[in-house]
PDB file of C-alpha atoms in Angstrom:
ATOM      1  CA  MET A   1     -11.072 -36.586  17.908  1.00 50.00           C
ATOM      2  CA  LYS A   2     -12.236 -32.893  17.245  1.00 42.00           C
ATOM      3  CA  ASN A   3      -9.753 -31.571  19.011  1.00 38.00           C
ATOM      4  CA  ARG A   4      -7.155 -33.271  17.515  1.00 41.00           C
ATOM      5  CA  THR A   5      -8.923 -32.585  14.404  1.00 34.00           C
ATOM      6  CA  ILE A   6      -8.230 -28.838  14.977  1.00 35.00           C
ATOM      7  CA  LEU A   7      -5.082 -29.243  16.852  1.00 28.00           C
ATOM      8  CA  THR A   8      -3.690 -30.641  13.807  1.00 30.00           C
ATOM      9  CA  LEU A   9      -5.412 -27.493  11.344  1.00 30.00           C
ATOM     10  CA  LEU A  10      -3.483 -24.694  13.130  1.00 31.00           C
ATOM     11  CA  ILE A  11      -0.120 -26.627  13.262  1.00 33.00           C
ATOM     12  CA  SER A  12      -0.423 -26.722   9.408  1.00 30.00           C
ATOM     13  CA  PHE A  13      -1.757 -23.452   9.274  1.00 36.00           C
ATOM     14  CA  GLY A  14       1.062 -22.294  11.501  1.00 36.00           C
ATOM     15  CA  LEU A  15       3.449 -24.264  10.036  1.00 31.00           C
ATOM     16  CA  LEU A  16       2.515 -23.248   6.498  1.00 33.00           C
ATOM     17  CA  ASN A  17       1.950 -18.980   7.468  1.00 39.00           C
ATOM     18  CA  GLY A  18       6.334 -19.908   8.413  1.00 38.00           C
ATOM     19  CA  VAL A  19       6.757 -21.019   4.777  1.00 36.00           C
ATOM     20  CA  ILE A  20       5.091 -18.891   3.153  1.00 39.00           C
ATOM     21  CA  SER A  21       6.691 -16.174   5.545  1.00 39.00           C
ATOM     22  CA  CYS A  22      10.110 -17.115   4.590  1.00 45.00           C
ATOM     23  CA  SER A  23       9.695 -16.793   0.884  1.00 58.00           C
ATOM     24  CA  SER A  24       8.041 -13.008   1.417  1.00 83.00           C
ATOM     25  CA  MET A  25      10.186 -11.785  -1.561  1.00 90.00           C
ATOM     26  CA  PRO A  26      10.987 -11.838  -5.563  1.00 93.00           C
ATOM     27  CA  GLU A  27      13.537 -14.408  -6.516  1.00 93.00           C
ATOM     28  CA  LYS A  28      15.501 -11.745  -7.736  1.00 94.00           C
ATOM     29  CA  ALA A  29      14.908  -9.021  -5.333  1.00 95.00           C
ATOM     30  CA  GLN A  30      17.128  -8.010  -2.527  1.00 96.00           C
ATOM     31  CA  PRO A  31      16.404  -5.519   0.213  1.00 97.00           C
ATOM     32  CA  VAL A  32      17.562  -2.006   0.794  1.00 97.00           C
ATOM     33  CA  SER A  33      20.956  -2.607   3.303  1.00 96.00           C
ATOM     34  CA  GLN A  34      22.034  -0.004   5.362  1.00 97.00           C
ATOM     35  CA  PHE A  35      18.547   0.695   6.237  1.00 97.00           C
ATOM     36  CA  GLU A  36      17.176   3.630   8.382  1.00 97.00           C
ATOM     37  CA  VAL A  37      13.580   2.672   9.992  1.00 97.00           C
ATOM     38  CA  ASN A  38      13.672   6.010  11.214  1.00 97.00           C
ATOM     39  CA  ARG A  39      14.596   7.881   8.520  1.00 98.00           C
ATOM     40  CA  TYR A  40      11.631   6.513   6.310  1.00 98.00           C
ATOM     41  CA  LEU A  41       8.846   6.594   9.527  1.00 98.00           C
ATOM     42  CA  GLY A  42       6.350   9.733   8.013  1.00 97.00           C
ATOM     43  CA  THR A  43       3.965  10.294   5.106  1.00 97.00           C
ATOM     44  CA  TRP A  44       4.606   8.240   1.599  1.00 98.00           C
ATOM     45  CA  TYR A  45       1.733   9.286  -1.801  1.00 98.00           C
ATOM     46  CA  GLU A  46       1.824   5.802  -4.037  1.00 97.00           C
ATOM     47  CA  ILE A  47       2.491   7.090  -6.953  1.00 98.00           C
ATOM     48  CA  ALA A  48       2.077   3.950  -8.976  1.00 98.00           C
ATOM     49  CA  ARG A  49       1.591  -0.207  -7.842  1.00 97.00           C
ATOM     50  CA  PHE A  50      -0.404  -3.587  -9.084  1.00 96.00           C
ATOM     51  CA  ASP A  51      -3.826  -3.165  -8.790  1.00 90.00           C
ATOM     52  CA  TYR A  52      -4.980  -5.848  -6.234  1.00 83.00           C
ATOM     53  CA  ARG A  53      -8.344  -6.058  -4.618  1.00 84.00           C
ATOM     54  CA  PHE A  54      -7.579  -4.086  -0.893  1.00 83.00           C
ATOM     55  CA  GLU A  55      -6.402  -1.158  -3.442  1.00 90.00           C
ATOM     56  CA  LYS A  56      -8.899  -1.296  -6.003  1.00 91.00           C
ATOM     57  CA  ASP A  57     -10.396   1.603  -7.320  1.00 94.00           C
ATOM     58  CA  LEU A  58      -8.428   3.532  -4.775  1.00 95.00           C
ATOM     59  CA  ASP A  59      -6.689   7.203  -5.704  1.00 96.00           C
ATOM     60  CA  ASN A  60      -4.092   9.583  -4.051  1.00 97.00           C
ATOM     61  CA  ALA A  61      -3.483   6.294  -1.997  1.00 97.00           C
ATOM     62  CA  MET A  62      -0.704   7.246   0.820  1.00 97.00           C
ATOM     63  CA  ALA A  63       1.150   5.214   3.129  1.00 96.00           C
ATOM     64  CA  GLN A  64       1.830   7.195   6.850  1.00 97.00           C
ATOM     65  CA  TYR A  65       4.616   4.820   9.132  1.00 98.00           C
ATOM     66  CA  SER A  66       5.263   5.251  13.057  1.00 97.00           C
ATOM     67  CA  LEU A  67       7.639   3.615  15.628  1.00 97.00           C
ATOM     68  CA  ASN A  68       5.327   1.162  18.636  1.00 96.00           C
ATOM     69  CA  PRO A  69       7.189   0.933  21.741  1.00 95.00           C
ATOM     70  CA  ASP A  70       7.826  -2.395  20.741  1.00 94.00           C
ATOM     71  CA  GLY A  71      10.088  -1.470  18.036  1.00 92.00           C
ATOM     72  CA  SER A  72       7.621  -2.477  15.702  1.00 95.00           C
ATOM     73  CA  VAL A  73       5.933  -0.043  13.003  1.00 97.00           C
ATOM     74  CA  LYS A  74       2.166   1.339  12.993  1.00 97.00           C
ATOM     75  CA  VAL A  75       1.015   1.639   8.946  1.00 97.00           C
ATOM     76  CA  VAL A  76      -1.899   3.642   8.163  1.00 96.00           C
ATOM     77  CA  ASN A  77      -3.147   3.257   4.626  1.00 95.00           C
ATOM     78  CA  SER A  78      -5.534   5.242   3.631  1.00 96.00           C
ATOM     79  CA  GLY A  79      -7.012   6.958   0.064  1.00 96.00           C
ATOM     80  CA  TYR A  80     -10.152   7.536  -1.861  1.00 96.00           C
ATOM     81  CA  ASN A  81     -12.629   5.148  -3.611  1.00 96.00           C
ATOM     82  CA  PHE A  82     -13.796   6.474  -6.307  1.00 95.00           C
ATOM     83  CA  LYS A  83     -16.514   4.718  -6.628  1.00 95.00           C
ATOM     84  CA  LYS A  84     -18.087   5.059  -3.233  1.00 95.00           C
ATOM     85  CA  ASN A  85     -16.783   8.633  -3.210  1.00 96.00           C
ATOM     86  CA  LYS A  86     -15.246   8.508   0.394  1.00 95.00           C
ATOM     87  CA  TRP A  87     -12.275   8.125   1.907  1.00 96.00           C
ATOM     88  CA  LEU A  88     -10.686   4.566   3.142  1.00 95.00           C
ATOM     89  CA  SER A  89      -8.439   3.625   5.815  1.00 95.00           C
ATOM     90  CA  VAL A  90      -6.343   0.593   7.892  1.00 94.00           C
ATOM     91  CA  SER A  91      -4.651   0.062  10.220  1.00 95.00           C
ATOM     92  CA  GLY A  92      -1.890  -2.527  10.247  1.00 96.00           C
ATOM     93  CA  THR A  93       1.563  -3.220  11.373  1.00 96.00           C
ATOM     94  CA  ALA A  94       4.980  -4.389   9.873  1.00 97.00           C
ATOM     95  CA  LYS A  95       8.193  -6.145  12.216  1.00 96.00           C
ATOM     96  CA  PHE A  96      11.308  -6.870  10.331  1.00 96.00           C
ATOM     97  CA  ARG A  97      12.007 -10.072   9.192  1.00 95.00           C
ATOM     98  CA  GLY A  98      15.461 -10.265  10.472  1.00 94.00           C
ATOM     99  CA  ASP A  99      18.423  -7.570  11.054  1.00 95.00           C
ATOM    100  CA  LYS A 100      16.783  -4.161  11.942  1.00 95.00           C
ATOM    101  CA  ASN A 101      18.823  -2.750   9.254  1.00 96.00           C
ATOM    102  CA  ILE A 102      17.877  -4.638   6.387  1.00 97.00           C
ATOM    103  CA  ALA A 103      14.627  -3.111   4.700  1.00 97.00           C
ATOM    104  CA  ALA A 104      12.867  -6.840   4.125  1.00 97.00           C
ATOM    105  CA  LEU A 105       9.415  -6.688   7.031  1.00 96.00           C
ATOM    106  CA  LYS A 106       6.739  -8.860   6.915  1.00 96.00           C
ATOM    107  CA  VAL A 107       3.020  -6.536   7.099  1.00 95.00           C
ATOM    108  CA  SER A 108      -0.587  -7.822   9.170  1.00 94.00           C
ATOM    109  CA  PHE A 109      -3.437  -5.503   8.191  1.00 91.00           C
ATOM    110  CA  PHE A 110      -4.735  -9.171   9.462  1.00 84.00           C
ATOM    111  CA  GLY A 111      -4.314 -10.405  12.096  1.00 80.00           C
ATOM    112  CA  PRO A 112      -1.718 -13.447  12.052  1.00 83.00           C
ATOM    113  CA  PHE A 113      -1.816 -12.844   8.365  1.00 87.00           C
ATOM    114  CA  TYR A 114       1.755 -11.360   6.944  1.00 90.00           C
ATOM    115  CA  ALA A 115       2.836 -10.603   3.365  1.00 92.00           C
ATOM    116  CA  GLY A 116       6.017  -9.360   2.015  1.00 93.00           C
ATOM    117  CA  TYR A 117       7.218  -5.406   2.728  1.00 96.00           C
ATOM    118  CA  ASN A 118      10.408  -5.054   0.442  1.00 97.00           C
ATOM    119  CA  VAL A 119      11.955  -1.432   0.225  1.00 98.00           C
ATOM    120  CA  VAL A 120      14.391  -2.583  -2.782  1.00 98.00           C
ATOM    121  CA  ALA A 121      14.960   1.339  -4.142  1.00 98.00           C
ATOM    122  CA  LEU A 122      14.909   3.521  -1.775  1.00 98.00           C
ATOM    123  CA  GLU A 123      17.034   7.458  -3.030  1.00 97.00           C
ATOM    124  CA  ASN A 124      17.798   9.962   0.363  1.00 97.00           C
ATOM    125  CA  TYR A 125      14.822   8.294   1.369  1.00 98.00           C
ATOM    126  CA  LYS A 126      12.483  10.893  -0.432  1.00 98.00           C
ATOM    127  CA  TYR A 127      11.293   8.278  -2.823  1.00 98.00           C
ATOM    128  CA  ALA A 128      10.761   4.199  -2.038  1.00 98.00           C
ATOM    129  CA  LEU A 129      10.221   0.997  -5.261  1.00 98.00           C
ATOM    130  CA  VAL A 130       8.430  -1.743  -3.012  1.00 98.00           C
ATOM    131  CA  ALA A 131       8.692  -5.240  -3.614  1.00 97.00           C
ATOM    132  CA  GLY A 132       5.821  -6.970  -1.922  1.00 95.00           C
ATOM    133  CA  LYS A 133       5.704 -10.878  -1.336  1.00 94.00           C
ATOM    134  CA  ASN A 134       5.727 -12.297  -5.180  1.00 95.00           C
ATOM    135  CA  LEU A 135       5.485 -10.837  -8.718  1.00 96.00           C
ATOM    136  CA  ASP A 136       1.451  -9.616  -8.086  1.00 95.00           C
ATOM    137  CA  TYR A 137       2.314  -6.756  -5.585  1.00 95.00           C
ATOM    138  CA  LEU A 138       4.511  -3.787  -6.332  1.00 97.00           C
ATOM    139  CA  TRP A 139       4.816   0.490  -5.191  1.00 98.00           C
ATOM    140  CA  ILE A 140       6.408   3.503  -6.137  1.00 98.00           C
ATOM    141  CA  LEU A 141       5.765   5.671  -3.796  1.00 98.00           C
ATOM    142  CA  SER A 142       7.459   9.591  -3.130  1.00 98.00           C
ATOM    143  CA  ARG A 143       7.119  11.578  -0.212  1.00 98.00           C
ATOM    144  CA  GLU A 144       5.398  14.250  -2.765  1.00 97.00           C
ATOM    145  CA  LYS A 145       2.173  13.283  -4.789  1.00 97.00           C
ATOM    146  CA  THR A 146       4.893  13.457  -7.748  1.00 97.00           C
ATOM    147  CA  ILE A 147       8.382  11.926  -8.220  1.00 97.00           C
ATOM    148  CA  PRO A 148      11.093  13.240 -10.630  1.00 98.00           C
ATOM    149  CA  GLU A 149      11.145  11.081 -14.889  1.00 98.00           C
ATOM    150  CA  ASN A 150      14.616  10.301 -13.356  1.00 98.00           C
ATOM    151  CA  ILE A 151      13.688   8.881 -10.534  1.00 98.00           C
ATOM    152  CA  LYS A 152      10.675   7.413 -12.235  1.00 98.00           C
ATOM    153  CA  GLN A 153      12.362   5.358 -14.831  1.00 98.00           C
ATOM    154  CA  ASN A 154      15.555   3.967 -12.607  1.00 98.00           C
ATOM    155  CA  PHE A 155      12.728   2.483 -10.447  1.00 98.00           C
ATOM    156  CA  ILE A 156      11.206   1.178 -13.181  1.00 98.00           C
ATOM    157  CA  SER A 157      13.853  -0.216 -14.827  1.00 98.00           C
ATOM    158  CA  LYS A 158      14.203  -2.214 -11.319  1.00 98.00           C
ATOM    159  CA  ALA A 159      11.223  -2.987 -11.085  1.00 98.00           C
ATOM    160  CA  GLN A 160      11.778  -4.725 -14.327  1.00 98.00           C
ATOM    161  CA  GLU A 161      15.103  -6.249 -13.353  1.00 98.00           C
ATOM    162  CA  ILE A 162      13.715  -8.040 -10.551  1.00 98.00           C
ATOM    163  CA  GLY A 163      11.539  -9.582 -13.151  1.00 98.00           C
ATOM    164  CA  TYR A 164       8.244  -7.606 -12.721  1.00 98.00           C
ATOM    165  CA  ASP A 165       5.707  -6.766 -15.716  1.00 98.00           C
ATOM    166  CA  THR A 166       5.931  -2.747 -15.333  1.00 98.00           C
ATOM    167  CA  SER A 167       3.358  -2.355 -17.782  1.00 98.00           C
ATOM    168  CA  LYS A 168       0.882  -3.066 -14.845  1.00 97.00           C
ATOM    169  CA  LEU A 169       1.341  -0.679 -12.800  1.00 98.00           C
ATOM    170  CA  ILE A 170      -1.566   2.381 -12.546  1.00 96.00           C
ATOM    171  CA  TRP A 171      -0.521   5.386 -11.844  1.00 97.00           C
ATOM    172  CA  VAL A 172      -2.419   7.046  -9.039  1.00 97.00           C
ATOM    173  CA  LYS A 173      -4.289  10.571  -8.962  1.00 96.00           C
ATOM    174  CA  GLN A 174      -2.623  12.815  -6.572  1.00 96.00           C
ATOM    175  CA  ASP A 175      -5.956  15.078  -6.467  1.00 93.00           C
ATOM    176  CA  LYS A 176      -7.577  15.494  -3.417  1.00 91.00           C
ATOM    177  CA  LYS A 177      -6.178  16.523   0.035  1.00 88.00           C
ATOM    178  CA  SER A 178      -6.728  13.259   2.230  1.00 84.00           C
ATOM    179  CA  PRO A 179      -8.470  13.796   5.813  1.00 84.00           C
ATOM    180  CA  PHE A 180      -5.500  11.420   7.133  1.00 77.00           C
ATOM    181  CA  ASP A 181      -2.300  13.230   6.114  1.00 72.00           C
ATOM    182  CA  GLN A 182      -0.677  14.979   8.939  1.00 61.00           C
TER     183      GLN A 182
END
């Protein structure tokens, strides 16, 4: 009986995880098409984000992407926790949810649990607007520690069209040299 209960729980978890993975993007969001992952690789600085528990109290946040041998993307997120006065880093894996030319991915930092990572606006592979699985997750990224005002305003407008409340954006300080920066 105990084995049957465990098996039922595992199957239920698998089905639930599959359903959650399918809804990995806000309803009005569209991922970038004709996406070239090799051009997206490298370092991206976080310009703005919605605050959530995994990045709480972080500034100087950045993400570094590289290709794994299996075609998945290695993700290394890092930042400076200004309350604990120390640098933090976490590694994960991103996988395409479908066509590799569509910027709709899922990312995991904790085993089998994946969340949506959707590039919904991209300017010359220098600036990116990234939507999470729902309207609680949003990032503005740049190859530099700043972003031109016109691109910033375009990304804010795009996010609002999708349904994001952009007044919740936290503008990330980028004033330190990271030990993780390459």
